[in-house]
Coordinates of C-alpha atoms and ligand atoms in Angstrom, one line a residue:
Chain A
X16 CA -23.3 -25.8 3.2
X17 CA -23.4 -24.4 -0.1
X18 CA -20.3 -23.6 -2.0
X19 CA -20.6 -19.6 -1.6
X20 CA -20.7 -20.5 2.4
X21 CA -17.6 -22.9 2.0
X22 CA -15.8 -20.5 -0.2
X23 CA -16.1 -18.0 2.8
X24 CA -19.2 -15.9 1.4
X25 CA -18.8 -12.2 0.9
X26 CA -15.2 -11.9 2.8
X27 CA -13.9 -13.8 0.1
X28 CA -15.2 -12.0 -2.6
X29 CA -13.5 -8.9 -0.7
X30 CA -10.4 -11.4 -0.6
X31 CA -10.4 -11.9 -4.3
X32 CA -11.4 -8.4 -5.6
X33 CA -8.3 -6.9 -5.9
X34 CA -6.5 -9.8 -6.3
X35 CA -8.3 -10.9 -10.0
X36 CA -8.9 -7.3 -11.0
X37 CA -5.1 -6.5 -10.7
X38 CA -4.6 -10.1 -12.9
X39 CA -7.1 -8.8 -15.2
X40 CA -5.8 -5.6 -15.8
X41 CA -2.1 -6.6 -16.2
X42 CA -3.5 -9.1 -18.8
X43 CA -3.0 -7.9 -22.3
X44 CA -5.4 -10.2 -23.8
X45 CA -8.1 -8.9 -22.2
X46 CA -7.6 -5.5 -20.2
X47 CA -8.9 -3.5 -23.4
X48 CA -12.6 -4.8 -22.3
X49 CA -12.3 -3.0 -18.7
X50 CA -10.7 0.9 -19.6
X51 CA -13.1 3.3 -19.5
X52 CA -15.0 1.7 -16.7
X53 CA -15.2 4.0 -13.7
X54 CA -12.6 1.9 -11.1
X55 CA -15.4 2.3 -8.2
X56 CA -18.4 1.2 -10.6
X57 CA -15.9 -1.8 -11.5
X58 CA -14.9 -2.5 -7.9
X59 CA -18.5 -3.0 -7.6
X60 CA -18.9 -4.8 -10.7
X61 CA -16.3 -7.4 -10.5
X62 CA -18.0 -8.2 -6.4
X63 CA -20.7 -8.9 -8.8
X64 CA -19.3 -10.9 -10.6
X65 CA -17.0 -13.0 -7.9
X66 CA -20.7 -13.6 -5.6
X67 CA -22.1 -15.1 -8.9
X68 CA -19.2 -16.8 -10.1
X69 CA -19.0 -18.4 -6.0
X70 CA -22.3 -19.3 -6.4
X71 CA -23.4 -16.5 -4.0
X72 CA -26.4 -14.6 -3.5
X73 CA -27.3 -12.9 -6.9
X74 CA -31.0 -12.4 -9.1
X75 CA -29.0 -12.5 -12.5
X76 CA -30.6 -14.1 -15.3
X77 CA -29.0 -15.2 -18.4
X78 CA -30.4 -12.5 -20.5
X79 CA -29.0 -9.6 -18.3
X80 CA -25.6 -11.2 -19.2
X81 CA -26.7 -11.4 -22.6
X82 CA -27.2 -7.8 -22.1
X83 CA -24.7 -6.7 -19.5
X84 CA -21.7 -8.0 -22.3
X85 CA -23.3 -7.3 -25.8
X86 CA -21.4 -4.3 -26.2
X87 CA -18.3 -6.1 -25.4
X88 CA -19.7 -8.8 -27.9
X89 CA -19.4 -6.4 -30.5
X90 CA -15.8 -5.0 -29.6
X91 CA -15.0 -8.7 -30.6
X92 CA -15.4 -10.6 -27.1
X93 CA -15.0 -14.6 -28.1
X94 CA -14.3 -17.2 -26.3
X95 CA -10.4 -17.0 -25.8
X96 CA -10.9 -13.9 -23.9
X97 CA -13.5 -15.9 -21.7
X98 CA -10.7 -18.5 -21.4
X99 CA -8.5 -16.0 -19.7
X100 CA -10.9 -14.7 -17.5
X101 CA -11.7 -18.2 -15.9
X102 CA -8.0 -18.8 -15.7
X103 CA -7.6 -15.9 -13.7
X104 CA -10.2 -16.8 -11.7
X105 CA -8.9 -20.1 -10.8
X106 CA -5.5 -18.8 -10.1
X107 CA -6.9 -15.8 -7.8
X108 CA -8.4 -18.6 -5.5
X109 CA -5.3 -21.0 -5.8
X110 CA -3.3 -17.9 -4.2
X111 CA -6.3 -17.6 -1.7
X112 CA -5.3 -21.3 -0.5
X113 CA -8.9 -22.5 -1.9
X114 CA -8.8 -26.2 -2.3
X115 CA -8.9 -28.0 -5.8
X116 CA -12.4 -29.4 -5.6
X117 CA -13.6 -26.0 -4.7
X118 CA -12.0 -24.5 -7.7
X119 CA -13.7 -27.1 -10.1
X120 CA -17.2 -25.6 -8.7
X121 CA -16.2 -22.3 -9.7
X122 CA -15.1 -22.9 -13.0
X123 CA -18.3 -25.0 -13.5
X124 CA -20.7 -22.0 -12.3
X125 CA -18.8 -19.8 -14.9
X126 CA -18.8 -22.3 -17.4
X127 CA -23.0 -22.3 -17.4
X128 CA -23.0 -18.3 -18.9
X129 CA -20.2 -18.7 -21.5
X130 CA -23.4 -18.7 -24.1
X131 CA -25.0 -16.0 -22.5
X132 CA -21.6 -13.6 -21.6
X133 CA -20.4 -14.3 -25.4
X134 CA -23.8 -13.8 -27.1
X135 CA -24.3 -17.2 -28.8
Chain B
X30 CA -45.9 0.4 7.6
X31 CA -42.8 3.0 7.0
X32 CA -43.9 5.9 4.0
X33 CA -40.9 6.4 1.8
X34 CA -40.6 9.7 0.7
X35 CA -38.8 10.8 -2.8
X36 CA -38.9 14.2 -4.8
X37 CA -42.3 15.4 -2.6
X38 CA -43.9 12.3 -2.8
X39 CA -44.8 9.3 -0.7
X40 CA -44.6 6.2 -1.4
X41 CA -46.2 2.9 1.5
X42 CA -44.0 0.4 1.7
X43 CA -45.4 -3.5 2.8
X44 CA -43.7 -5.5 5.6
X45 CA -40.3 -6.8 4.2
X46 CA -40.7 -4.8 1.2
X47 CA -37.9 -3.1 -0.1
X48 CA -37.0 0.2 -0.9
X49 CA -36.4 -0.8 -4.9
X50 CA -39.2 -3.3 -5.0
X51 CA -41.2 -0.7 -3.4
X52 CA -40.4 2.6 -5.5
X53 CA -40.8 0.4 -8.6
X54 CA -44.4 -1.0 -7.4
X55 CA -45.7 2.7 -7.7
X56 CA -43.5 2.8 -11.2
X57 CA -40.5 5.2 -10.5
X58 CA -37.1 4.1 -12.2
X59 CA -34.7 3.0 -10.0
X60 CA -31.5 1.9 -11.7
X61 CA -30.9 -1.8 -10.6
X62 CA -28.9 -5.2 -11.7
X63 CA -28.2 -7.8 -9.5
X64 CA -30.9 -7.0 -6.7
X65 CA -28.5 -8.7 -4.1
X66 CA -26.4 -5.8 -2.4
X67 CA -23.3 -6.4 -5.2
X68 CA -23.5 -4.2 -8.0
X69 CA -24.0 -0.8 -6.1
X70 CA -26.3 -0.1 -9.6
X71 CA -29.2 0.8 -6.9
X72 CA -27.8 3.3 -4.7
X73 CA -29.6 6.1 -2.9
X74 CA -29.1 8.3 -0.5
X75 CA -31.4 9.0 2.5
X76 CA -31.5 12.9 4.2
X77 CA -34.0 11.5 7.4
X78 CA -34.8 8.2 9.2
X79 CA -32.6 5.1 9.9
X80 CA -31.2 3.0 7.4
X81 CA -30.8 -0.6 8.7
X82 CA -27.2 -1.5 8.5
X83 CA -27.6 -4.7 5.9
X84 CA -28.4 -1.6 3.1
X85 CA -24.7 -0.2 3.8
X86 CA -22.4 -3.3 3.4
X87 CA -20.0 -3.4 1.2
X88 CA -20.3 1.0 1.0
X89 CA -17.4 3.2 1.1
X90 CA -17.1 4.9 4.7
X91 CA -17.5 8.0 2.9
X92 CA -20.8 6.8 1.3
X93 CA -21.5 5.3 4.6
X94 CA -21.2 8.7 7.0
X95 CA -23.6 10.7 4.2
X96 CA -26.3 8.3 4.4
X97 CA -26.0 6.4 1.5
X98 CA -27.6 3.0 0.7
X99 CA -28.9 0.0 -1.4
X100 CA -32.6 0.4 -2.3
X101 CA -32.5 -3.4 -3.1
X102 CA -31.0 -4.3 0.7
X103 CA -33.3 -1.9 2.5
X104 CA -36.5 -3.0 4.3
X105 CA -36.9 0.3 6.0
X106 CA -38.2 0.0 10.1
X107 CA -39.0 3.9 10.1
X108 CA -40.2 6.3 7.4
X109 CA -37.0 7.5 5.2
X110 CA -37.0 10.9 3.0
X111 CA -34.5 9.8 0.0
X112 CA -33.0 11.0 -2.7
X113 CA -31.5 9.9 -6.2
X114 CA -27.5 10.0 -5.4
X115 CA -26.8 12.4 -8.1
X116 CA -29.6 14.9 -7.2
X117 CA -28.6 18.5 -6.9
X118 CA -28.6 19.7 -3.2
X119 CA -30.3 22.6 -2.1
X120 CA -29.7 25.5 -3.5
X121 CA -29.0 28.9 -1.3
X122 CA -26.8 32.6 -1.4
X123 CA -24.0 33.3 -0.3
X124 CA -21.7 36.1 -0.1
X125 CA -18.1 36.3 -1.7
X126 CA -15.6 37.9 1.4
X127 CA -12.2 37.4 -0.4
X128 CA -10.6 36.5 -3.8
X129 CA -7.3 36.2 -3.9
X130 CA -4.7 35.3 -6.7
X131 CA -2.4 31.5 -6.0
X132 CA -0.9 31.3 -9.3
X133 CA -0.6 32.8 -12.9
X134 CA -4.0 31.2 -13.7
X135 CA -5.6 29.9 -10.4
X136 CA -8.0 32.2 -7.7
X137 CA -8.6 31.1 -4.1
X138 CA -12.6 32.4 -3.8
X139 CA -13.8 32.7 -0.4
X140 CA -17.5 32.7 0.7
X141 CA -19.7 32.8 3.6
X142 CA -23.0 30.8 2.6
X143 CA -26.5 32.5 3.9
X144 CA -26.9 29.5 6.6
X145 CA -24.6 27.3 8.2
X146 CA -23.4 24.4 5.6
X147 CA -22.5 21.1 6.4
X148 CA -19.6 20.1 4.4
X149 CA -16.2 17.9 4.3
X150 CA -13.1 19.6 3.6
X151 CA -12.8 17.9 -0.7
X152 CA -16.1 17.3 -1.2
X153 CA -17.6 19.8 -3.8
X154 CA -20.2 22.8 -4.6
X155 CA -22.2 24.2 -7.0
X156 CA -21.3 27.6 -8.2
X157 CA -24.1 29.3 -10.1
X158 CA -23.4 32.1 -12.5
X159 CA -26.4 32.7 -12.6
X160 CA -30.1 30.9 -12.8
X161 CA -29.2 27.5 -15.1
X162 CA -25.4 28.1 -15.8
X163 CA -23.4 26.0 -13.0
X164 CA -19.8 24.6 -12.4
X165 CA -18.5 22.4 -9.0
X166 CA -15.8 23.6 -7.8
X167 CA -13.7 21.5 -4.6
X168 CA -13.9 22.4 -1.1
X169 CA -10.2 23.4 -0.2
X170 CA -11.4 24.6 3.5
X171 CA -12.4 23.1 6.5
X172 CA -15.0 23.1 8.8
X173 CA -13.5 23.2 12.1
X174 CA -10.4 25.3 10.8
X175 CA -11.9 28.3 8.4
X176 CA -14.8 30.2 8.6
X177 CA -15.4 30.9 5.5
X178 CA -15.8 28.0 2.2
X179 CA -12.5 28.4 -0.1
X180 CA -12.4 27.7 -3.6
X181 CA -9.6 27.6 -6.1
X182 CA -10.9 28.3 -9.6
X183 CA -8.2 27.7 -12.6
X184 CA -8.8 29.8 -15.5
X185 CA -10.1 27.8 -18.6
X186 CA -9.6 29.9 -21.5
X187 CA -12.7 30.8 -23.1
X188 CA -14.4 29.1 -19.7
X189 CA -18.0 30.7 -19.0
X190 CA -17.6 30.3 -15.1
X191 CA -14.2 30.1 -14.9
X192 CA -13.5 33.3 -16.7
X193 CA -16.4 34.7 -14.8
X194 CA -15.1 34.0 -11.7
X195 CA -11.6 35.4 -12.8
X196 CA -12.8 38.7 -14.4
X197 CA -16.1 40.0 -13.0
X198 CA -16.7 37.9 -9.3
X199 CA -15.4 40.7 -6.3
X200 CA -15.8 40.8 -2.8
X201 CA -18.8 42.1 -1.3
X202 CA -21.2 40.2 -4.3
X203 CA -23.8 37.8 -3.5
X204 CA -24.0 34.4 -5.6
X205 CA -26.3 31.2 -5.3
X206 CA -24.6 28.1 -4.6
X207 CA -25.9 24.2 -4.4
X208 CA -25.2 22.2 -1.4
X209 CA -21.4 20.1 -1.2
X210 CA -21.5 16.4 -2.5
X211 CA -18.8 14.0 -3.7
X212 CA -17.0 11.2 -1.5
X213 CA -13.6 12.9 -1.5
X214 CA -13.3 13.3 2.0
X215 CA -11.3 12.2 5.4
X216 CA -13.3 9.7 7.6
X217 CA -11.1 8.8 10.7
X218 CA -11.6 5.2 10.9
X219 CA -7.5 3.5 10.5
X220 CA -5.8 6.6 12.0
X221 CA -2.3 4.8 11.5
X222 CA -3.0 4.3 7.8
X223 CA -0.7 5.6 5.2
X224 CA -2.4 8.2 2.8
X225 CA -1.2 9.6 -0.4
X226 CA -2.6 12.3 -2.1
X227 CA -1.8 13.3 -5.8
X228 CA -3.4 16.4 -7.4
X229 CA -2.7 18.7 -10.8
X230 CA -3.4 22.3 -11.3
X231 CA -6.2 23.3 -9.1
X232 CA -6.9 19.9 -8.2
X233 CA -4.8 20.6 -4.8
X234 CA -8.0 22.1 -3.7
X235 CA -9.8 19.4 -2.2
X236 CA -6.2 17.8 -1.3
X237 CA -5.4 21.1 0.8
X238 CA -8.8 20.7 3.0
X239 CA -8.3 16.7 3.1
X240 CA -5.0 17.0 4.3
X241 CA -5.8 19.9 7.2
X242 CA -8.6 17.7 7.9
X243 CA -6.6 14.6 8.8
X244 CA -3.8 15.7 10.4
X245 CA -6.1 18.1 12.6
X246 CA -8.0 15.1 13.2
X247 CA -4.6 13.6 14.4
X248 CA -4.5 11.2 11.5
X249 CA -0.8 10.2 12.4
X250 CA 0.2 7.5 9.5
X251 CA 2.3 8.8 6.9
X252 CA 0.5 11.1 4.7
X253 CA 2.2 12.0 1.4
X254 CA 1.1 14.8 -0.8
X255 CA 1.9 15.6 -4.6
X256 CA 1.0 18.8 -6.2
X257 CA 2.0 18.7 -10.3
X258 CA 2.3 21.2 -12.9
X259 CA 4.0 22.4 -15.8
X260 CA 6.0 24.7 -14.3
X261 CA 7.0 26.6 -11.0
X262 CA 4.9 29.2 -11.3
X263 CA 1.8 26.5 -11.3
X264 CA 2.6 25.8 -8.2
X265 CA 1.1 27.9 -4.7
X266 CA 0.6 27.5 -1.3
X267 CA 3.8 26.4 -1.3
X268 CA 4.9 27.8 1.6
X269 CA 1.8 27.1 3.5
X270 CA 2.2 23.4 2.7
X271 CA 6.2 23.6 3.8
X272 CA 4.8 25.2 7.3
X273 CA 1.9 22.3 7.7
X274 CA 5.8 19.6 7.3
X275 CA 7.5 21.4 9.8
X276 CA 4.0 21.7 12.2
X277 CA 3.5 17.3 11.6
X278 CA 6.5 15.0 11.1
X279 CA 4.5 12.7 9.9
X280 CA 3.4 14.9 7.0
X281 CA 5.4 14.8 3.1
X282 CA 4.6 17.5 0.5
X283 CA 6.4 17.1 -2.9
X284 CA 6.0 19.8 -5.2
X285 CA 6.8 18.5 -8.9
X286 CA 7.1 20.1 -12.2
X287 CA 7.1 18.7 -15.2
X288 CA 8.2 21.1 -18.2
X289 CA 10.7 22.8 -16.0
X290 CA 14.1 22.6 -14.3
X291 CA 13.1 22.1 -10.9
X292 CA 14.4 24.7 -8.1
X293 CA 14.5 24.6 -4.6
X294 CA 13.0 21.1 -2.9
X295 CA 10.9 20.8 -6.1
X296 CA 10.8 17.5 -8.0
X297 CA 11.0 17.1 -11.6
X298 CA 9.0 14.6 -13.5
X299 CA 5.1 14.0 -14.4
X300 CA 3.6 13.9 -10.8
X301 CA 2.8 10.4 -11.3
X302 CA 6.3 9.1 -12.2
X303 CA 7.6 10.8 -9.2
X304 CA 5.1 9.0 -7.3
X305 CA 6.4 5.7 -9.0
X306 CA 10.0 5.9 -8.6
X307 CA 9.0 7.6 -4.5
X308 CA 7.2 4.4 -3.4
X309 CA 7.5 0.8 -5.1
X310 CA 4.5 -0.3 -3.0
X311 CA 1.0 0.9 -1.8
X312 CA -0.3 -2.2 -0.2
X313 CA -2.4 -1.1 2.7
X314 CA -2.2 2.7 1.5
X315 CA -5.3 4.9 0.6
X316 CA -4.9 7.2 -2.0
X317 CA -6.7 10.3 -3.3
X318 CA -6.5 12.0 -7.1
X319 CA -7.8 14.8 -7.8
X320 CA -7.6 17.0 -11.0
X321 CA -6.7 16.4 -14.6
X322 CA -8.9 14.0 -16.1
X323 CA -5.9 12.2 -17.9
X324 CA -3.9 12.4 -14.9
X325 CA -6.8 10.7 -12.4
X326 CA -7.9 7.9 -15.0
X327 CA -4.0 7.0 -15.6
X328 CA -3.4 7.5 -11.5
X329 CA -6.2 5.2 -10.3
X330 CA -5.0 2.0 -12.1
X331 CA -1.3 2.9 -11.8
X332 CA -1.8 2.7 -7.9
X333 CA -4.4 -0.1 -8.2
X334 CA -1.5 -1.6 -9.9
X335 CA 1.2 -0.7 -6.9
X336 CA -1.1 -2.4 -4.5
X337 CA -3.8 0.2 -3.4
X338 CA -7.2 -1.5 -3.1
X339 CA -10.0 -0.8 -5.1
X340 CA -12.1 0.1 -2.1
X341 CA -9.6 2.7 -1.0
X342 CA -9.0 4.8 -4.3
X343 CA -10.9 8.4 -3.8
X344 CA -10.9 10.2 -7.2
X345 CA -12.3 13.4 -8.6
X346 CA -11.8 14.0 -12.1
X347 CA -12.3 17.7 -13.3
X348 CA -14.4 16.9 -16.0
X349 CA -15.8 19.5 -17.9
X350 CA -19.6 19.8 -18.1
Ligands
LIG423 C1 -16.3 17.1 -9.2 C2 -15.6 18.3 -9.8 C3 -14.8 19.2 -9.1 C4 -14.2 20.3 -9.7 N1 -13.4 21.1 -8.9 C5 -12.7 22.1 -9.5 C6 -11.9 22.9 -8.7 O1 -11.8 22.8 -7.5 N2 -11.2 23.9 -9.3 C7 -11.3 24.1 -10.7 O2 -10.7 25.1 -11.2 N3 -12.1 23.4 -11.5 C8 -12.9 22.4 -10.9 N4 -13.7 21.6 -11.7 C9 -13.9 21.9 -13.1 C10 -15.0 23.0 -13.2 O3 -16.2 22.4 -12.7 C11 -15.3 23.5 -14.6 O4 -15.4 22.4 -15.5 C12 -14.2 24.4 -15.1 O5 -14.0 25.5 -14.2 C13 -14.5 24.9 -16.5 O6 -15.7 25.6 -16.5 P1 -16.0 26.9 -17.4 O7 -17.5 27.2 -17.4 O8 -15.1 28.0 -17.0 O9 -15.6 26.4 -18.9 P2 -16.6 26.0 -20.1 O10 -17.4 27.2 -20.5 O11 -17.5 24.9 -19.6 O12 -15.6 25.5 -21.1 C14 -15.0 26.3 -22.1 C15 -14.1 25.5 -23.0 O13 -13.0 25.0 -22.3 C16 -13.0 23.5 -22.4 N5 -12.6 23.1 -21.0 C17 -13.4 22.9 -19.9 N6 -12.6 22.5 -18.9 C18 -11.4 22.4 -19.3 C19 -10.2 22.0 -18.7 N7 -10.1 21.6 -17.4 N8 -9.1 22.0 -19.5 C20 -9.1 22.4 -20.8 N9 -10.2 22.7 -21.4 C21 -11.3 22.8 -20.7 C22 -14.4 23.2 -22.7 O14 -14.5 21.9 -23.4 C23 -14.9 24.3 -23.6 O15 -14.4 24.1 -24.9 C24 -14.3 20.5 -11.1 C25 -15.1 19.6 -11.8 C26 -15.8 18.6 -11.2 C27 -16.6 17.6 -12.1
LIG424 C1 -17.0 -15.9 -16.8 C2 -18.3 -15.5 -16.9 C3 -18.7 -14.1 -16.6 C4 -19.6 -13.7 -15.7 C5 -20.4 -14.7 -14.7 C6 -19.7 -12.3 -15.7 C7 -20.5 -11.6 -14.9 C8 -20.6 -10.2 -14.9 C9 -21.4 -9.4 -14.0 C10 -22.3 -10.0 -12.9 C11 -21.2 -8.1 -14.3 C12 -21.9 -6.9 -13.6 C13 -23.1 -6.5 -14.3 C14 -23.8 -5.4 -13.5 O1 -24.5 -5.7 -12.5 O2 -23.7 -4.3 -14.0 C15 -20.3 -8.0 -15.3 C16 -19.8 -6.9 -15.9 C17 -18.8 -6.8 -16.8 N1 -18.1 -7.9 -17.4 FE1 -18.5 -9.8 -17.1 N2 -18.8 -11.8 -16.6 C18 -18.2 -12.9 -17.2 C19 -17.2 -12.8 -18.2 C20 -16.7 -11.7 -18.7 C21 -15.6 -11.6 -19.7 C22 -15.0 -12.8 -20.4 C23 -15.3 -10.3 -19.8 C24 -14.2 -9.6 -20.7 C25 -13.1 -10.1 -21.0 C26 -16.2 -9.5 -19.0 C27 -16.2 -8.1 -18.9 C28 -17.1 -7.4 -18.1 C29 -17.1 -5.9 -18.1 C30 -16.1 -5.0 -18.8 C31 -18.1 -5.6 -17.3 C32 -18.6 -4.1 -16.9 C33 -19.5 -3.7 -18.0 C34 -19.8 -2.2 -17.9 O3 -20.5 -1.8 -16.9 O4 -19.4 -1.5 -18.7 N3 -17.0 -10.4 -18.3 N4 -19.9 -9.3 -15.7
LIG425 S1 -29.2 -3.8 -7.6 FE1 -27.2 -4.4 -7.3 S2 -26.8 -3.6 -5.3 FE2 -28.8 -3.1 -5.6

């Protein structure tokens, strides 16, 4: 089973959505990044995000994150604010009782685009 | 071999083609990103033919019910006529039969379109002054319940349509208008679920028709409505709305004013304070906004916030054009 399937494929990204927007938004670290983005575009969005983070179904290449976060590259987007977002990550699927060893996989899939997301 | 057919033209699709790999084959631009059914970048909207249901998951109901879908999810069975979402509908006369004043700056319109319309009570029109210069204006009537479409026009000062519609528009005059979009609307899937409304200024239009709608529908969870503005006098269809509470029990309307003392069952705050200190969660709730710009933006994350879910925020921002 892949880890998308084990993670409970696209009902747990429904699980999560709200759950590591509202952590996102609340953070202060890193909530300047997301105003201005229309919320149902960025419902959509951050599914987007969650199915390729899970390891789910998704035809993203490393260049259209390259793309898809230059702009936020250039508002100053580093690596401490990538920190937080794979924290909140991790702690959106500890409160959705996802096991440890799952998590690791997660952060691991997320770990791969830091180069890409931040522009390097 | 279904024919897909966009703007007047038709386009052969191959087996187990889809929709996006097939428009952008023959080179038309389809906005796209992750080509998995995720991002919603790809969305279209078909007038004729069956969709298959994988190009819907993950849709609003609201997108659902119109016909919307994922060019990237959709291997079409049958031939489909689509269109780009944000394409103007059709265009077609109708006739003003009433124009009435609701406040110091706001005019209820009424019109009888040449042919029957299909519309939702809070979705939006077109209103043409004339050939190229055109404003939306919210759908504050409703199907089953008037016969005619109302509008509620705010005067902008200095406003082109606006101030048209205030000054020169009478009964009896014909106009052009375009066809209602916009995903406002009441879809009467979780009758029992608990619905707040919050709208500014003439942003109670679409609210007034949403509201009719459900509880004619016999929506019977709570449904709390929030009309704001400066002061009293901002404020209409007041009595209307204090009729519609008596008529359903289940059915709140807080009128709030902001710059004012309140009077009489008023409430006196920024409408989305009130809101705040009224109910310390909206887990489960849907919620509409409707108006202000300022007022929507700061509304949909403040009642993300308070537990509303993403998928259930309905918002309609007047922006100017
Ligand atoms: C989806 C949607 C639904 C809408 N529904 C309604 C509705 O139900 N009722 C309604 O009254 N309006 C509604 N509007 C707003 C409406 O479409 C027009 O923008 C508004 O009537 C102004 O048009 P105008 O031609 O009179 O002014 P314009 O000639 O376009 O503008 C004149 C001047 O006023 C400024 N201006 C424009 N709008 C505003 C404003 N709201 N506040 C302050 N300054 C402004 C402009 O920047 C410009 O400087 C809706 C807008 C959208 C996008
Ligand atoms: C952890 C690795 C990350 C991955 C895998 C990722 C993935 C994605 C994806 C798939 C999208 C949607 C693109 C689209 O289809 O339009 C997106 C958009 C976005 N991401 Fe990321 N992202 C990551 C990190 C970040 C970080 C650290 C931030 C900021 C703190 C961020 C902010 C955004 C914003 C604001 C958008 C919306 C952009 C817009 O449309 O304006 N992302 N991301
Ligand atoms: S391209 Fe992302 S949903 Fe179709």
């Amino acid at each position: 089973m892949s880890l998308y399937e084990q993670l409970g494929g696209d009902a747990a990204v429904n699980a999560a959505v709200d759950i590591f927007y509202r952590k996102v938004l609340k953070d202060a670290r890193i909530s300047r990044f997301f105003q201005g983005v229309d919320m149902e575009r960025q419902a959509a969005k951050q599914k987007a995000f969650l199915t390729m983070a899970f390891g789910g179904p998704n035809n993203y290449s490393g260049l259209d994150m390259r793309r898809g976060h230059a702009h936020l590259v250039a508002q100053g987007l580093d690596d401490s604010h990538f920190d937080a977002v794979v924290e909140h990550l991790g702690a959106t699927l500890k409160e959705l009782n996802v096991p440890d060893a799952l998590i690791v996989q997660v952060a691991a899939i997320a770990e791969t685009t830091r180069n890409d997301v931040l522009g390097k | 071999m279904a024919i897909i057919e966009l703007e007047g033209k038709s386009y052969p699709c191959e087996e187990n083609e889809t929709v996006l790999d097939c428009l952008t084959r023959h080179g038309v631009q389809v906005p796209s990103s992750c080509r998995a059914g995720v991002c919603q970048s790809c969305m279209m909207r078909a007038e004729q033919g069956e969709i298959p249901k994988a190009a819907q998951v993950g849709l609003k109901p609201t997108r659902v019910t119109q016909g919307y879908f994922l060019a990237c999810s959709c291997k079409p069975q049958d031939d489909l006529r689509i269109r780009f979402p944000d394409a103007e509908g059709l265009r077609m006369g109708a006739r003003v039969v009433g124009k009435e004043l609701l406040s110091h700056d706001i005019v209820a319109v009424r019109l009888v379109p040449d042919k029957p319309m299909d519309y939702r009570a809070g979705q939006f029109i077109r209103l043409f002054r004339d050939g190229g210069l055109s404003r939306c204006y919210s759908l504050a009537s409703v199907p089953v319940l008037d016969e005619w479409l109302e509008l509620h026009v705010r005067h902008v000062p200095g406003g082109q349509v606006s101030g048209w519609v205030h000054g020169d528009l009478s009964p009896g005059d014909s106009v052009q208008i375009a066809d209602s979009s916009g995903h406002c609307f009441y879809v009467p899937d979780q009758q029992d679920r608990a619905m707040l409304l919050v709208g500014t200024g003439s942003g109670l239009a679409p609210l007034y028709g949403i509201v009719r709608d459900a509880l004619h529908q016999g929506h019977w969870g709570p449904v709390w409505l929030y009309h704001g503005s400066h002061g009293s006098k901002g404020l209409y269809r007041v009595d209307e709305l204090h009729e519609l509470e008596r008529q359903f029990a289940n059915f709140h309307y807080v009128p709030c004013v902001s710059h004012e003392k309140p009077s009489n069952g008023m409430r006196q705050g920024m409408v989305l304070d009130v809101v705040a200190g009224d109910h310390e969660s909206l887990d489960g709730w849907q919620a509409f906004l409707c108006g202000h710009p300022d007022m929507v933006t700061l509304g949909k994350t403040q009642l993300f916030l308070s537990g509303v879910s993403l998928s259930e925020i309905y918002a309609d921002p007047f922006v100017a054009s």
